[in-house]
């Protein structure tokens, strides 16, 4: 989301920069930590435990090919894969040795044998990372960055399945290659997982089944219309399918594809979805034009298509789809809605507002299609004001209020977020709301934009605090990864409170639900912060 095109409904708003410039700016006296992709934990360690595996060759019948990848200090992956010394704050956690089962050692030996047999033919495609940069990928980082690669062996081109090795050709992982992108290899499996018989399509379908099983265990796949029929089925790196997000809306799944390899495996993605959700499922396929361009595969044809999951045949894009979330009914505009049409990441946070809103006056700023406002009204709020700048979003929000018979409790207002709150303050309405919700757009799409974005976050929050009664509750969100990964929201709250002469106590700090798992080796997967604070 381009910050210059941000608007007041959640994550996609009309321009705010010039509006904010008209209001006093708060000085923010804090600095941001510069996060890098974790490389090796500090101690230099072999990949095998001396107590259980002295070396791979003895366990694999003397096969030298099973030698573990070398483990140097690793390097700062960053998004460009530049080498470095790694983060000093990892010194407190010694890097643990990885132990392998006999079957895993056999898999490593088999792969190394294939590499060694490659010889002059170069038929087996290999990507070699530079010396000292293997650890971050051994530890499971799901993306091999172009800057970490020393060379490629074989005639390797975009969407080829490759084996990634250390500088000594010991196998690390396997994945899909891209010759243009900074994300050179999207990892699909670790070397010790590869059994040598599965195709890429098989891996994709297995990953989708594993993702479904997690959602099933979370109780999200029952299809019970009185509870929840919408959730995230695939969460990119968190489900080991980098470049793919898939949200379920009843019998429709909306896939957001941001990678060339995902586009090339579209049929297998659809079949994997049909395997777990049924042959009658429709798959809406949304292509990210900017990411496709960066991947060297510009979109040709439609940016959005719809397919029968089982057959892969093209079909009409559905119009309005109705779903339930914790008993609240929503109309989803699949074709024109932002992202996949709805924000399933806020499911648990929307549920939480019900108890907080009982008997209270609530303001929902950047309401989009009314998620928080609806739950406040259903939870027993005496009145709700819901603000957004998008006519289209507010029309859907009003429809949602009718579906849940709370239209008399919610007043939907089309306005700029900053202007609405500032004008309310100017009218003398400070201290008149019991609960204020802020779910603004992605003000900081990257770390470079933080300097301009942080005053906007502070400005939005200080206005909300001014409108709260003493002891009122502020629920404030940031969907900017740059803010979440540096844990900046508490500082934003602190500075906003100081600017309006108030104090704030953070009661809860939350993120997305369990259907959006995070790979602990990939901190860039974290993006959402939701704080609940008492303001006095």
XYZ file of C-alpha atoms in Angstrom:
536
model
C 0.000 0.000 0.000
C 1.590 3.244 -1.110
C 1.592 5.641 1.827
C 0.985 8.568 -0.504
C -2.276 6.947 -1.539
C -3.390 5.920 1.941
C -6.963 6.747 2.831
C -9.004 6.538 5.983
C -10.700 3.176 5.608
C -8.546 0.361 6.886
C -5.338 -0.049 4.851
C -6.571 1.820 1.761
C -7.361 5.478 2.281
C -7.486 8.902 0.622
C -4.332 11.010 0.943
C -3.505 12.038 4.501
C -0.081 13.635 4.285
C -1.291 17.146 3.435
C -4.079 16.890 5.993
C -1.717 15.990 8.776
C 0.558 18.870 7.817
C -2.169 21.310 8.880
C -2.056 20.092 12.477
C 0.687 20.563 15.075
C 3.288 17.855 14.922
C 4.466 16.061 18.033
C 8.193 15.690 18.571
C 9.069 12.034 18.820
C 12.257 11.539 20.796
C 12.923 7.920 20.267
C 14.978 5.883 17.910
C 14.239 2.684 16.078
C 16.232 -0.467 16.192
C 17.428 -1.681 12.864
C 16.425 -5.313 12.585
C 18.275 -7.678 10.310
C 17.435 -11.207 9.344
C 18.900 -13.479 11.994
C 21.970 -15.396 10.994
C 23.756 -17.875 13.254
C 23.274 -17.795 16.983
C 26.591 -16.643 18.359
C 28.621 -19.778 19.111
C 30.181 -21.548 16.206
C 28.683 -25.043 16.215
C 28.650 -28.123 14.078
C 25.303 -29.187 12.756
C 25.470 -32.593 14.468
C 25.317 -33.385 18.152
C 28.491 -35.179 19.214
C 26.490 -37.282 21.613
C 24.174 -38.689 18.972
C 25.825 -38.199 15.584
C 29.563 -37.860 15.178
C 29.250 -37.350 11.455
C 26.924 -38.144 8.630
C 29.209 -40.527 6.807
C 29.283 -43.113 9.578
C 25.497 -43.169 9.796
C 25.101 -43.336 6.048
C 27.449 -46.194 5.382
C 30.529 -44.040 4.848
C 28.886 -41.856 2.212
C 30.926 -38.659 2.146
C 28.019 -36.994 0.414
C 26.065 -36.655 3.638
C 28.431 -34.100 5.149
C 26.510 -31.390 6.947
C 26.597 -27.852 5.590
C 29.295 -25.728 7.135
C 28.295 -23.366 9.902
C 30.205 -20.152 10.140
C 29.033 -16.966 11.779
C 26.291 -16.549 9.223
C 25.407 -13.118 8.023
C 22.890 -10.348 8.094
C 20.344 -11.497 5.601
C 18.416 -8.308 5.437
C 16.179 -8.072 2.431
C 19.126 -7.871 0.098
C 21.065 -10.752 1.591
C 24.139 -8.735 2.515
C 26.644 -10.547 4.691
C 27.638 -9.404 8.124
C 28.242 -10.433 11.704
C 24.713 -11.099 12.852
C 22.787 -9.408 15.666
C 24.474 -8.891 18.997
C 21.250 -9.445 20.947
C 21.334 -13.067 19.828
C 24.400 -13.577 22.031
C 22.105 -14.385 24.948
C 20.727 -17.464 23.157
C 23.443 -19.965 22.213
C 22.806 -21.515 18.840
C 21.707 -25.093 19.334
C 23.077 -27.975 17.345
C 20.644 -29.665 15.001
C 20.220 -33.403 15.454
C 19.090 -35.650 12.626
C 17.299 -38.950 12.492
C 18.784 -41.761 10.424
C 16.143 -41.144 7.745
C 17.096 -37.469 7.547
C 20.766 -38.365 7.216
C 19.891 -40.703 4.371
C 18.028 -37.875 2.642
C 21.084 -35.614 2.982
C 23.358 -38.348 1.635
C 21.073 -38.938 -1.336
C 21.007 -35.243 -2.250
C 24.779 -34.897 -1.903
C 25.203 -37.917 -4.129
C 23.055 -36.285 -6.794
C 25.148 -33.129 -6.573
C 28.419 -35.037 -6.813
C 27.124 -37.068 -9.771
C 26.215 -33.856 -11.544
C 29.752 -33.426 -12.831
C 30.126 -31.676 -16.140
C 26.520 -32.276 -17.175
C 25.138 -29.712 -14.711
C 21.725 -31.314 -15.073
C 21.040 -31.007 -11.346
C 20.378 -27.320 -10.668
C 22.330 -26.007 -7.696
C 22.467 -22.598 -6.013
C 25.576 -22.078 -3.874
C 25.561 -19.532 -1.049
C 28.718 -17.700 -0.105
C 31.021 -18.864 2.657
C 29.779 -17.799 6.079
C 26.171 -17.265 4.982
C 24.752 -20.751 5.383
C 23.531 -20.583 8.978
C 20.506 -18.355 8.463
C 19.217 -20.743 5.818
C 20.153 -23.842 7.821
C 18.141 -22.392 10.677
C 15.112 -22.202 8.398
C 14.902 -18.735 6.860
C 12.318 -19.354 4.104
C 13.899 -17.032 1.523
C 17.418 -17.211 0.099
C 18.389 -13.678 -0.880
C 20.182 -12.873 -4.099
C 22.961 -11.089 -2.222
C 23.834 -14.272 -0.334
C 24.439 -16.342 -3.478
C 27.970 -17.050 -4.682
C 27.089 -18.903 -7.896
C 24.584 -21.151 -9.624
C 25.420 -24.467 -11.254
C 23.487 -25.566 -14.299
C 21.195 -23.758 -16.692
C 19.000 -22.237 -13.990
C 16.061 -20.019 -14.878
C 13.029 -18.541 -13.116
C 10.619 -21.122 -11.640
C 13.207 -23.902 -11.728
C 13.354 -26.222 -8.735
C 16.852 -25.934 -7.228
C 18.962 -27.297 -4.403
C 20.653 -24.671 -2.224
C 24.043 -25.654 -0.783
C 26.786 -24.127 1.306
C 30.100 -23.129 -0.266
C 31.319 -26.739 -0.055
C 28.208 -28.087 -1.856
C 26.621 -29.619 1.226
C 22.818 -29.426 0.708
C 20.808 -26.976 2.827
C 17.331 -26.674 1.330
C 15.311 -26.864 -1.874
C 13.050 -24.312 -3.467
C 11.941 -22.317 -6.475
C 14.433 -20.028 -8.167
C 13.927 -16.528 -9.543
C 16.655 -14.918 -11.628
C 15.288 -11.368 -11.248
C 13.933 -10.985 -7.740
C 15.918 -10.132 -4.616
C 14.108 -13.199 -3.256
C 16.215 -15.565 -5.309
C 14.944 -18.843 -3.860
C 11.619 -19.405 -2.109
C 12.287 -22.420 0.085
C 9.771 -25.277 -0.129
C 11.537 -27.848 2.052
C 14.761 -28.408 3.932
C 17.328 -30.789 2.433
C 16.856 -33.383 5.166
C 13.095 -33.428 4.468
C 13.442 -34.193 0.770
C 12.757 -37.853 0.076
C 13.653 -37.619 -3.594
C 10.319 -38.741 -4.996
C 7.959 -35.791 -4.584
C 7.387 -33.170 -7.267
C 6.953 -29.470 -6.535
C 3.213 -29.905 -7.036
C 3.195 -32.669 -4.427
C 4.969 -30.393 -1.962
C 2.460 -27.589 -2.599
C -0.502 -29.884 -1.982
C 1.112 -31.308 1.139
C 1.728 -27.818 2.521
C -1.919 -26.869 1.917
C -3.093 -30.002 3.701
C -0.797 -29.244 6.648
C -2.156 -25.688 6.745
C -5.737 -26.975 6.708
C -4.999 -29.361 9.560
C -3.813 -26.468 11.737
C -7.026 -24.512 11.055
C -9.042 -27.639 11.741
C -7.344 -28.015 15.104
C -8.157 -24.366 15.827
C -11.841 -25.148 15.249
C -12.166 -22.913 12.184
C -13.110 -25.461 9.531
C -16.424 -26.745 10.872
C -18.462 -24.615 8.472
C -20.901 -23.848 11.279
C -22.827 -20.802 10.051
C -23.617 -19.791 13.647
C -19.921 -19.383 14.365
C -17.182 -18.794 11.763
C -17.004 -19.532 8.042
C -14.101 -17.261 7.106
C -10.431 -17.633 8.003
C -6.932 -17.669 6.513
C -6.083 -21.059 5.055
C -2.530 -20.281 3.894
C -0.297 -17.618 5.421
C 2.698 -17.412 3.082
C 6.001 -18.113 4.885
C 4.127 -19.117 8.044
C 2.739 -22.101 6.138
C 5.907 -22.634 4.077
C 4.365 -21.382 0.831
C 6.191 -18.088 0.384
C 4.260 -15.728 -1.869
C 0.763 -17.147 -1.265
C -1.999 -16.003 1.059
C -5.371 -17.732 0.828
C -8.518 -16.659 2.695
C -11.624 -18.827 2.953
C -15.061 -17.223 2.586
C -17.505 -20.082 2.772
C -17.167 -22.057 -0.459
C -14.976 -19.371 -2.056
C -11.220 -19.074 -1.474
C -9.428 -15.864 -2.436
C -5.740 -16.414 -3.217
C -3.365 -13.458 -3.210
C -0.313 -14.360 -5.284
C 2.855 -12.248 -5.030
C 5.444 -14.619 -6.528
C 6.215 -15.957 -9.990
C 6.551 -19.519 -8.740
C 3.101 -19.430 -7.145
C 1.626 -18.358 -10.470
C 3.417 -21.252 -12.177
C 1.926 -23.669 -9.617
C -1.601 -22.239 -9.743
C -3.193 -25.506 -10.865
C -1.581 -27.406 -8.009
C -2.631 -24.720 -5.528
C -6.226 -25.056 -6.733
C -6.107 -28.831 -6.538
C -4.628 -28.679 -3.050
C -7.511 -26.450 -1.977
C -10.029 -28.833 -3.547
C -8.389 -31.728 -1.668
C -9.136 -30.163 1.721
C -12.244 -28.032 1.119
C -14.098 -30.039 -1.503
C -14.513 -30.165 -5.275
C -17.212 -27.465 -5.312
C -14.846 -24.775 -4.041
C -14.200 -21.751 -6.246
C -10.776 -20.098 -6.204
C -10.486 -16.372 -6.916
C -6.906 -15.632 -7.984
C -5.579 -12.098 -7.338
C -2.232 -11.160 -8.847
C -0.070 -8.437 -7.280
C 1.107 -6.379 -10.260
C 3.991 -4.664 -8.426
C 5.363 -7.906 -7.040
C 5.011 -9.707 -10.355
C 6.983 -6.898 -11.980
C 9.712 -7.249 -9.353
C 9.725 -10.987 -10.004
C 10.377 -10.389 -13.704
C 7.012 -11.795 -14.756
C 4.639 -8.883 -15.466
C 0.957 -9.745 -15.348
C -0.407 -10.572 -18.775
C -4.187 -10.473 -18.958
C -6.486 -10.112 -15.964
C -5.257 -9.192 -12.513
C -8.111 -11.243 -11.072
C -9.550 -14.537 -12.275
C -11.717 -17.293 -10.877
C -11.243 -21.044 -11.267
C -12.966 -24.241 -10.339
C -10.691 -25.683 -7.650
C -11.000 -29.296 -8.769
C -10.711 -28.848 -12.552
C -8.815 -25.564 -12.858
C -11.333 -24.332 -15.417
C -12.065 -20.610 -15.524
C -15.405 -19.467 -14.162
C -17.162 -16.205 -13.270
C -15.918 -14.168 -10.336
C -18.542 -14.290 -7.572
C -20.220 -11.078 -6.500
C -21.326 -10.681 -2.890
C -20.417 -13.570 -0.598
C -21.890 -13.869 2.890
C -19.906 -15.303 5.783
C -20.070 -15.567 9.564
C -17.365 -14.614 12.033
C -18.039 -15.463 15.669
C -21.758 -15.340 14.912
C -21.680 -11.933 13.159
C -22.716 -11.966 9.510
C -20.761 -10.081 6.841
C -21.246 -9.379 3.151
C -17.903 -9.642 1.349
C -17.291 -7.819 -1.928
C -14.861 -10.282 -3.501
C -14.268 -8.392 -6.732
C -13.941 -4.823 -5.459
C -12.916 -5.248 -1.832
C -9.431 -4.411 -0.611
C -6.841 -7.221 -0.397
C -8.854 -10.460 -0.375
C -12.100 -8.594 0.437
C -12.031 -8.694 4.253
C -9.529 -8.548 7.110
C -9.652 -11.970 8.731
C -6.557 -11.057 10.767
C -8.678 -9.013 13.203
C -11.158 -11.797 14.034
C -10.091 -12.310 17.650
C -9.610 -8.575 18.252
C -13.091 -7.803 16.933
C -14.501 -10.423 19.292
C -12.691 -8.862 22.245
C -14.379 -5.467 21.802
C -17.809 -6.871 22.651
C -17.263 -7.026 26.415
C -15.432 -3.695 26.437
C -18.329 -1.971 24.658
C -21.289 -3.096 26.757
C -23.228 -0.009 27.797
C -20.582 2.284 26.267
C -20.374 5.007 23.609
C -17.952 3.837 20.925
C -16.043 5.527 18.095
C -14.619 3.303 15.314
C -12.162 5.250 13.141
C -11.079 3.745 9.799
C -13.950 1.283 10.071
C -13.757 -0.145 6.504
C -16.780 -2.505 6.246
C -17.687 -2.136 9.915
C -15.956 -5.038 11.667
C -15.239 -3.410 15.037
C -18.369 -1.247 14.926
C -20.622 -4.260 14.339
C -19.084 -6.218 17.199
C -19.398 -3.234 19.531
C -23.084 -2.913 18.658
C -23.702 -6.652 18.986
C -21.877 -6.569 22.318
C -24.326 -4.032 23.738
C -22.835 -0.587 23.049
C -25.381 2.189 23.577
C -24.211 3.958 20.409
C -21.483 3.621 17.803
C -20.038 6.183 15.394
C -18.100 4.556 12.525
C -15.883 6.726 10.301
C -14.357 5.989 6.913
C -13.518 7.950 3.772
C -14.697 5.321 1.271
C -18.284 5.409 0.039
C -17.962 1.850 -1.247
C -16.725 0.531 2.108
C -19.452 2.377 4.009
C -22.161 0.973 1.743
C -20.994 -2.549 2.585
C -20.725 -1.592 6.268
C -24.311 -0.338 6.288
C -25.407 -3.568 4.623
C -23.596 -5.542 7.310
C -25.355 -3.571 10.039
C -28.708 -4.497 8.513
C -27.740 -8.162 8.275
C -27.119 -8.144 12.029
C -30.098 -5.919 12.913
C -27.936 -3.229 14.544
C -28.456 -0.471 11.975
C -30.208 1.725 14.568
C -27.149 1.621 16.843
C -24.470 2.657 14.319
C -24.036 6.045 12.685
C -21.760 5.678 9.626
C -19.904 8.875 8.693
C -17.906 9.520 5.530
C -14.926 11.642 6.566
C -11.163 11.827 6.765
C -9.965 10.284 10.029
C -7.771 13.190 11.111
C -10.330 15.823 10.120
C -13.235 14.066 11.846
C -11.482 13.777 15.183
C -9.960 17.265 15.056
C -13.317 18.816 14.224
C -14.955 16.873 17.056
C -12.331 18.242 19.447
C -12.878 21.765 18.116
C -16.633 21.356 18.749
C -15.942 20.635 22.395
C -16.496 16.866 22.251
C -13.298 15.971 24.101
C -13.887 13.353 26.781
C -17.212 12.161 25.365
C -16.381 8.632 24.195
C -15.886 5.549 26.341
C -14.103 3.463 23.704
C -12.184 4.528 20.584
C -10.894 2.091 17.949
C -8.150 3.070 15.478
C -7.373 0.667 12.603
C -5.520 2.929 10.141
C -3.760 2.170 6.863
C -0.187 1.021 6.476
C 1.511 4.353 7.139
C 4.969 2.722 7.017
C 5.323 0.250 4.127
C 9.040 -0.074 4.949
C 11.595 1.076 7.518
C 12.707 3.974 5.336
C 9.230 5.503 5.666
C 9.164 5.440 9.484
C 10.400 9.033 9.824
C 7.288 10.343 8.082
C 4.921 7.655 9.343
C 5.509 7.869 13.102
C 4.181 11.443 13.494
C 1.009 10.294 11.708
C 0.528 7.442 14.145
C 1.120 9.793 17.066
C -1.199 12.419 15.594
C -4.013 9.925 15.111
C -3.638 8.467 18.602
C -3.395 11.796 20.429
C -6.677 12.935 18.872
C -8.332 9.663 19.892
C -7.055 10.091 23.459
C -8.422 13.608 23.587
C -11.890 12.291 22.705
C -11.827 9.641 25.436
C -13.292 10.246 28.876
C -10.882 9.782 31.804
C -10.430 6.025 32.181
C -11.647 5.356 28.654
C -10.323 2.548 26.480
C -8.245 2.985 23.329
C -7.877 0.048 20.928
C -5.171 1.063 18.490
C -3.734 -0.944 15.610
C -0.829 -0.884 13.194
C -0.627 -3.193 10.185
C 2.836 -1.871 9.266
C 5.503 -4.527 9.578
C 8.138 -1.833 10.058
C 6.311 -0.665 13.202
C 5.512 -4.116 14.575
C 8.945 -5.643 14.012
C 10.592 -2.824 15.953
C 7.854 -2.891 18.627
C 7.147 0.822 18.201
C 3.464 0.935 19.152
C 4.090 1.312 22.920
C 6.329 4.316 22.190
C 3.672 5.768 19.902
C 1.121 5.469 22.728
C 3.552 7.025 25.203
C 4.237 10.015 22.972
C 0.587 10.533 22.048
C -0.430 10.547 25.716
C 2.312 13.013 26.580
C 1.188 15.324 23.768
C -2.335 15.676 25.210
C -1.375 15.676 28.882
C -2.651 12.198 29.637
C -1.242 8.883 30.774
C -1.871 5.479 29.247
C -1.598 1.959 30.631
C -1.360 -0.893 28.133
C -3.712 -3.709 29.127
C -3.218 -6.111 26.222
C -0.914 -6.486 23.265
C -2.156 -8.755 20.486
C -1.563 -9.663 16.877
C -3.391 -11.725 14.261
C -5.155 -14.974 15.114
C -3.770 -18.478 15.098
C -4.745 -18.934 11.463
C -1.883 -16.578 10.583
C 1.098 -18.513 11.954
C 4.549 -16.941 11.981
C 7.780 -18.704 11.061
C 10.126 -17.928 13.994
C 13.039 -17.869 11.530
C 11.378 -15.074 9.525
C 10.569 -12.007 11.586
C 9.315 -10.129 8.523
C 6.163 -12.236 8.719
C 5.030 -10.187 11.718
C 3.067 -7.084 10.775
C 0.011 -6.530 13.001
C 0.025 -4.955 16.464
C -3.172 -4.308 18.414
C -2.885 -2.538 21.783
C -5.669 -2.004 24.290
C -4.872 0.867 26.634
C -6.583 2.620 29.528
C -6.235 6.384 29.129
C -6.469 8.856 32.017
